[in-house]
């Protein structure tokens, strides 16, 4: 069966510091991968998605970037964090290969607080 | 108008009640519909996945789709305190890359 791992679960960072959040998927090959941010009491905002190694699409302009160095590894980064980057970050995967109606499966998220 | 609308609640019900959670959508091309449950400080987990119109039942949960009204529902029978969570509807737009459009989520509290 497939599993998704996200870490760390909680992170407190000062403004201006760098960020690296990692997500890995097990039990499937060539998944579509996604990064979301969820503000308190709000819906899910898609930040990035990837359909393959090195292929990243950005949904909203922002202070963050994403990379996919390996098939099942997805990294969310920032060079200098802003206060507005605080939130709950979720990684998700779905089947690829032309299946455009597949559900996404989420990790347990990273709660990021910027001080 | 948002593509997917969902009442944020909160919805508070006594244990054992039947709960009805709803979403409306604007695009008649949507064909697949999902419901996710999200516990506090956790990621959403897929609860129900349905195609086109009709009902789908899984234990105490029933997903209903009315494409003519562009309205989907999730019913929870015999609700339990463990059902207390935020419920999000989601649907894939037509087109590639398997993006999902999520509702804002309805917060449900089931009290003993």
CSV table of C-alpha atoms in Angstrom, one decimal:
chain,number,residue,atom,x,y,z
A,1,UNK,CA,0.0,0.0,0.0
A,2,UNK,CA,1.0,3.6,-0.5
A,3,UNK,CA,2.2,5.9,2.3
A,4,UNK,CA,3.2,9.5,2.4
A,5,UNK,CA,5.6,11.0,5.0
A,6,UNK,CA,6.0,14.6,5.8
A,7,UNK,CA,8.4,16.2,8.2
A,8,UNK,CA,8.8,17.9,10.5
A,9,UNK,CA,5.3,18.0,12.1
A,10,UNK,CA,5.9,21.3,13.7
A,11,UNK,CA,8.4,24.0,13.0
A,12,UNK,CA,9.1,27.5,14.5
A,13,UNK,CA,11.3,29.7,12.5
A,14,UNK,CA,12.4,33.3,12.7
A,15,UNK,CA,11.6,35.8,10.0
A,16,UNK,CA,14.3,35.8,7.3
A,17,UNK,CA,15.5,32.3,8.0
A,18,UNK,CA,15.5,29.6,5.3
A,19,UNK,CA,13.0,26.8,5.0
A,20,UNK,CA,13.1,23.2,3.8
A,21,UNK,CA,10.1,20.9,4.2
A,22,UNK,CA,10.3,17.4,2.8
A,23,UNK,CA,7.7,14.9,1.6
A,24,UNK,CA,8.3,11.3,0.4
A,25,UNK,CA,5.9,8.8,-1.0
A,26,UNK,CA,6.2,5.0,-0.8
A,27,UNK,CA,4.5,2.2,-2.6
A,28,UNK,CA,3.9,3.9,-6.0
A,29,UNK,CA,5.9,5.1,-9.0
A,30,UNK,CA,5.8,8.4,-10.8
A,31,UNK,CA,3.0,9.9,-8.7
A,32,UNK,CA,1.7,13.4,-9.2
A,33,UNK,CA,2.9,15.5,-6.1
A,34,UNK,CA,1.3,18.6,-4.6
A,35,UNK,CA,2.1,21.2,-2.0
A,36,UNK,CA,-0.8,23.0,-0.3
A,37,UNK,CA,-1.1,25.7,2.4
A,38,UNK,CA,-4.0,25.8,4.7
A,39,UNK,CA,-4.6,29.0,6.7
A,40,UNK,CA,-6.5,28.6,10.0
A,41,UNK,CA,-10.2,28.0,9.3
A,42,UNK,CA,-9.7,28.4,5.6
A,43,UNK,CA,-9.6,26.0,2.6
A,44,UNK,CA,-6.7,24.5,0.8
A,45,UNK,CA,-4.5,26.6,-1.4
A,46,UNK,CA,-2.5,24.7,-4.0
A,47,UNK,CA,1.0,26.1,-4.1
A,48,UNK,CA,2.9,23.7,-6.4
A,49,UNK,CA,2.3,20.5,-8.3
A,50,UNK,CA,4.7,18.1,-10.1
A,51,UNK,CA,4.0,15.5,-12.7
A,52,UNK,CA,7.6,14.2,-12.8
A,53,UNK,CA,11.2,14.6,-11.7
A,54,UNK,CA,12.3,18.2,-12.2
A,55,UNK,CA,8.9,19.3,-13.4
A,56,UNK,CA,7.3,21.9,-11.1
A,57,UNK,CA,4.3,24.1,-11.8
A,58,UNK,CA,3.6,27.1,-9.5
A,59,UNK,CA,0.0,28.1,-8.9
A,60,UNK,CA,0.6,31.3,-7.0
A,61,UNK,CA,3.4,33.8,-7.0
A,62,UNK,CA,5.1,33.8,-3.6
A,63,UNK,CA,8.1,33.6,-1.5
A,64,UNK,CA,8.3,29.8,-1.8
A,65,UNK,CA,9.8,27.3,-4.3
A,66,UNK,CA,9.5,23.6,-4.8
A,67,UNK,CA,11.8,20.9,-6.2
A,68,UNK,CA,11.4,17.2,-7.0
A,69,UNK,CA,15.0,15.7,-7.0
A,70,UNK,CA,13.7,12.1,-7.0
A,71,UNK,CA,10.6,10.4,-8.3
A,72,UNK,CA,8.9,10.2,-4.9
A,73,UNK,CA,10.5,13.2,-3.1
A,74,UNK,CA,9.0,16.6,-3.0
A,75,UNK,CA,10.7,19.6,-1.2
A,76,UNK,CA,9.2,23.0,-0.3
A,77,UNK,CA,11.8,25.7,0.2
A,78,UNK,CA,12.3,29.3,1.0
A,79,UNK,CA,15.4,31.4,1.1
A,80,UNK,CA,14.0,34.0,3.5
A,81,UNK,CA,10.7,33.4,5.4
A,82,UNK,CA,8.1,36.1,5.8
A,83,UNK,CA,5.6,36.4,8.6
A,84,UNK,CA,2.9,35.7,6.0
A,85,UNK,CA,4.4,32.2,5.3
A,86,UNK,CA,3.0,30.9,8.6
A,87,UNK,CA,0.4,28.2,8.1
A,88,UNK,CA,-0.2,24.5,7.8
A,89,UNK,CA,1.6,22.9,4.8
A,90,UNK,CA,0.3,19.7,3.3
A,91,UNK,CA,1.9,17.4,0.8
A,92,UNK,CA,-0.3,15.1,-1.3
A,93,UNK,CA,0.1,12.6,-4.1
A,94,UNK,CA,-2.2,11.1,-6.7
A,95,UNK,CA,-1.9,8.5,-9.5
A,96,UNK,CA,-0.6,9.9,-12.7
A,97,UNK,CA,-0.6,8.6,-16.3
A,98,UNK,CA,-3.5,10.5,-17.7
A,99,UNK,CA,-5.9,9.8,-14.8
A,100,UNK,CA,-7.3,13.2,-14.3
A,101,UNK,CA,-10.0,12.3,-11.9
A,102,UNK,CA,-8.1,10.5,-9.2
A,103,UNK,CA,-8.3,11.6,-5.6
A,104,UNK,CA,-5.3,13.0,-3.8
A,105,UNK,CA,-3.9,11.5,-0.6
A,106,UNK,CA,-2.4,13.7,2.0
A,107,UNK,CA,0.4,13.6,4.6
A,108,UNK,CA,-0.2,14.8,8.1
A,109,UNK,CA,1.2,18.3,7.4
A,110,UNK,CA,3.8,20.6,8.9
A,111,UNK,CA,2.6,23.4,11.1
A,112,UNK,CA,4.9,26.4,10.4
A,113,UNK,CA,5.1,29.3,12.7
A,114,UNK,CA,7.1,32.4,11.9
A,115,UNK,CA,8.3,34.6,14.7
B,1,UNK,CA,-18.8,33.1,-7.6
B,2,UNK,CA,-16.6,30.4,-6.3
B,3,UNK,CA,-16.5,27.1,-8.2
B,4,UNK,CA,-17.3,25.2,-5.1
B,5,UNK,CA,-19.3,26.5,-2.2
B,6,UNK,CA,-19.5,24.9,1.3
B,7,UNK,CA,-21.0,26.3,4.4
B,8,UNK,CA,-18.1,26.5,7.0
B,9,UNK,CA,-20.4,25.9,10.0
B,10,UNK,CA,-19.6,25.1,12.7
B,11,UNK,CA,-22.3,22.5,12.9
B,12,UNK,CA,-23.0,21.1,16.4
B,13,UNK,CA,-25.2,18.0,16.8
B,14,UNK,CA,-25.9,15.5,19.6
B,15,UNK,CA,-24.5,12.0,19.4
B,16,UNK,CA,-26.7,9.7,17.4
B,17,UNK,CA,-28.1,12.5,15.1
B,18,UNK,CA,-28.1,12.3,11.3
B,19,UNK,CA,-25.8,14.8,9.9
B,20,UNK,CA,-26.1,16.4,6.5
B,21,UNK,CA,-23.1,18.2,4.9
B,22,UNK,CA,-23.5,19.9,1.6
B,23,UNK,CA,-21.6,21.5,-1.3
B,24,UNK,CA,-22.7,23.3,-4.4
B,25,UNK,CA,-20.7,23.8,-7.5
B,26,UNK,CA,-21.0,25.9,-10.6
B,27,UNK,CA,-19.5,23.9,-13.4
B,28,UNK,CA,-21.8,21.3,-14.9
B,29,UNK,CA,-18.8,19.5,-16.4
B,30,UNK,CA,-17.8,18.1,-13.0
B,31,UNK,CA,-18.3,14.4,-12.9
B,32,UNK,CA,-16.3,13.1,-10.0
B,33,UNK,CA,-16.9,14.1,-6.4
B,34,UNK,CA,-14.9,13.4,-3.2
B,35,UNK,CA,-15.4,14.0,0.5
B,36,UNK,CA,-12.4,14.3,2.8
B,37,UNK,CA,-12.4,14.3,6.6
B,38,UNK,CA,-9.8,16.3,8.4
B,39,UNK,CA,-9.1,16.0,12.1
B,40,UNK,CA,-7.5,18.8,13.9
B,41,UNK,CA,-3.8,19.1,13.1
B,42,UNK,CA,-3.9,16.3,10.6
B,43,UNK,CA,-4.1,16.0,6.9
B,44,UNK,CA,-7.4,15.4,5.0
B,45,UNK,CA,-8.2,11.7,4.5
B,46,UNK,CA,-10.4,10.5,1.7
B,47,UNK,CA,-13.8,9.4,2.9
B,48,UNK,CA,-15.9,9.0,-0.2
B,49,UNK,CA,-15.4,9.1,-3.9
B,50,UNK,CA,-18.3,9.1,-6.3
B,51,UNK,CA,-18.9,9.4,-10.0
B,52,UNK,CA,-21.9,11.2,-11.6
B,53,UNK,CA,-25.3,11.2,-10.0
B,54,UNK,CA,-26.8,8.9,-7.4
B,55,UNK,CA,-25.9,7.6,-4.0
B,56,UNK,CA,-23.0,5.7,-2.6
B,57,UNK,CA,-23.0,4.1,0.9
B,58,UNK,CA,-20.1,3.1,3.1
B,59,UNK,CA,-21.1,2.1,6.6
B,60,UNK,CA,-22.6,5.1,8.3
B,61,UNK,CA,-21.7,7.4,5.5
B,62,UNK,CA,-23.7,8.1,2.3
B,63,UNK,CA,-22.6,10.4,-0.5
B,64,UNK,CA,-25.3,11.8,-2.7
B,65,UNK,CA,-24.8,13.6,-6.0
B,66,UNK,CA,-27.5,15.6,-7.8
B,67,UNK,CA,-25.9,16.8,-11.0
B,68,UNK,CA,-29.1,18.5,-12.2
B,69,UNK,CA,-28.9,20.8,-9.1
B,70,UNK,CA,-25.1,20.9,-9.0
B,71,UNK,CA,-25.4,19.8,-5.4
B,72,UNK,CA,-23.6,17.1,-3.4
B,73,UNK,CA,-24.2,15.8,0.1
B,74,UNK,CA,-22.6,13.7,2.7
B,75,UNK,CA,-24.9,12.0,5.3
B,76,UNK,CA,-23.6,10.6,8.5
B,77,UNK,CA,-26.0,8.3,10.3
B,78,UNK,CA,-25.7,7.6,14.1
B,79,UNK,CA,-23.1,10.3,14.4
B,80,UNK,CA,-20.4,9.7,17.0
B,81,UNK,CA,-18.0,12.1,18.9
B,82,UNK,CA,-15.2,10.6,16.8
B,83,UNK,CA,-16.9,12.1,13.7
B,84,UNK,CA,-16.0,15.5,15.0
B,85,UNK,CA,-13.8,16.9,12.3
B,86,UNK,CA,-13.8,19.3,9.3
B,87,UNK,CA,-15.4,17.8,6.2
B,88,UNK,CA,-14.2,19.0,2.8
B,89,UNK,CA,-15.8,18.4,-0.6
B,90,UNK,CA,-13.5,18.3,-3.6
B,91,UNK,CA,-13.9,17.8,-7.3
B,92,UNK,CA,-11.5,17.6,-10.3
B,93,UNK,CA,-12.1,20.2,-13.0
B,94,UNK,CA,-11.9,19.0,-16.6
B,95,UNK,CA,-8.4,19.0,-17.9
B,96,UNK,CA,-5.1,17.5,-16.9
B,97,UNK,CA,-2.7,17.2,-14.0
B,98,UNK,CA,-5.4,16.0,-11.6
B,99,UNK,CA,-5.9,19.2,-9.7
B,100,UNK,CA,-8.8,19.3,-7.3
B,101,UNK,CA,-11.0,22.2,-6.3
B,102,UNK,CA,-11.8,22.1,-2.6
B,103,UNK,CA,-14.6,23.5,-0.7
B,104,UNK,CA,-13.7,25.6,2.4
B,105,UNK,CA,-14.8,22.8,4.7
B,106,UNK,CA,-17.5,22.4,7.3
B,107,UNK,CA,-16.5,22.0,10.9
B,108,UNK,CA,-18.7,19.4,12.7
B,109,UNK,CA,-18.9,18.8,16.4
B,110,UNK,CA,-20.7,15.8,17.7
B,111,UNK,CA,-21.3,16.1,21.5
B,112,UNK,CA,-22.1,13.2,23.8
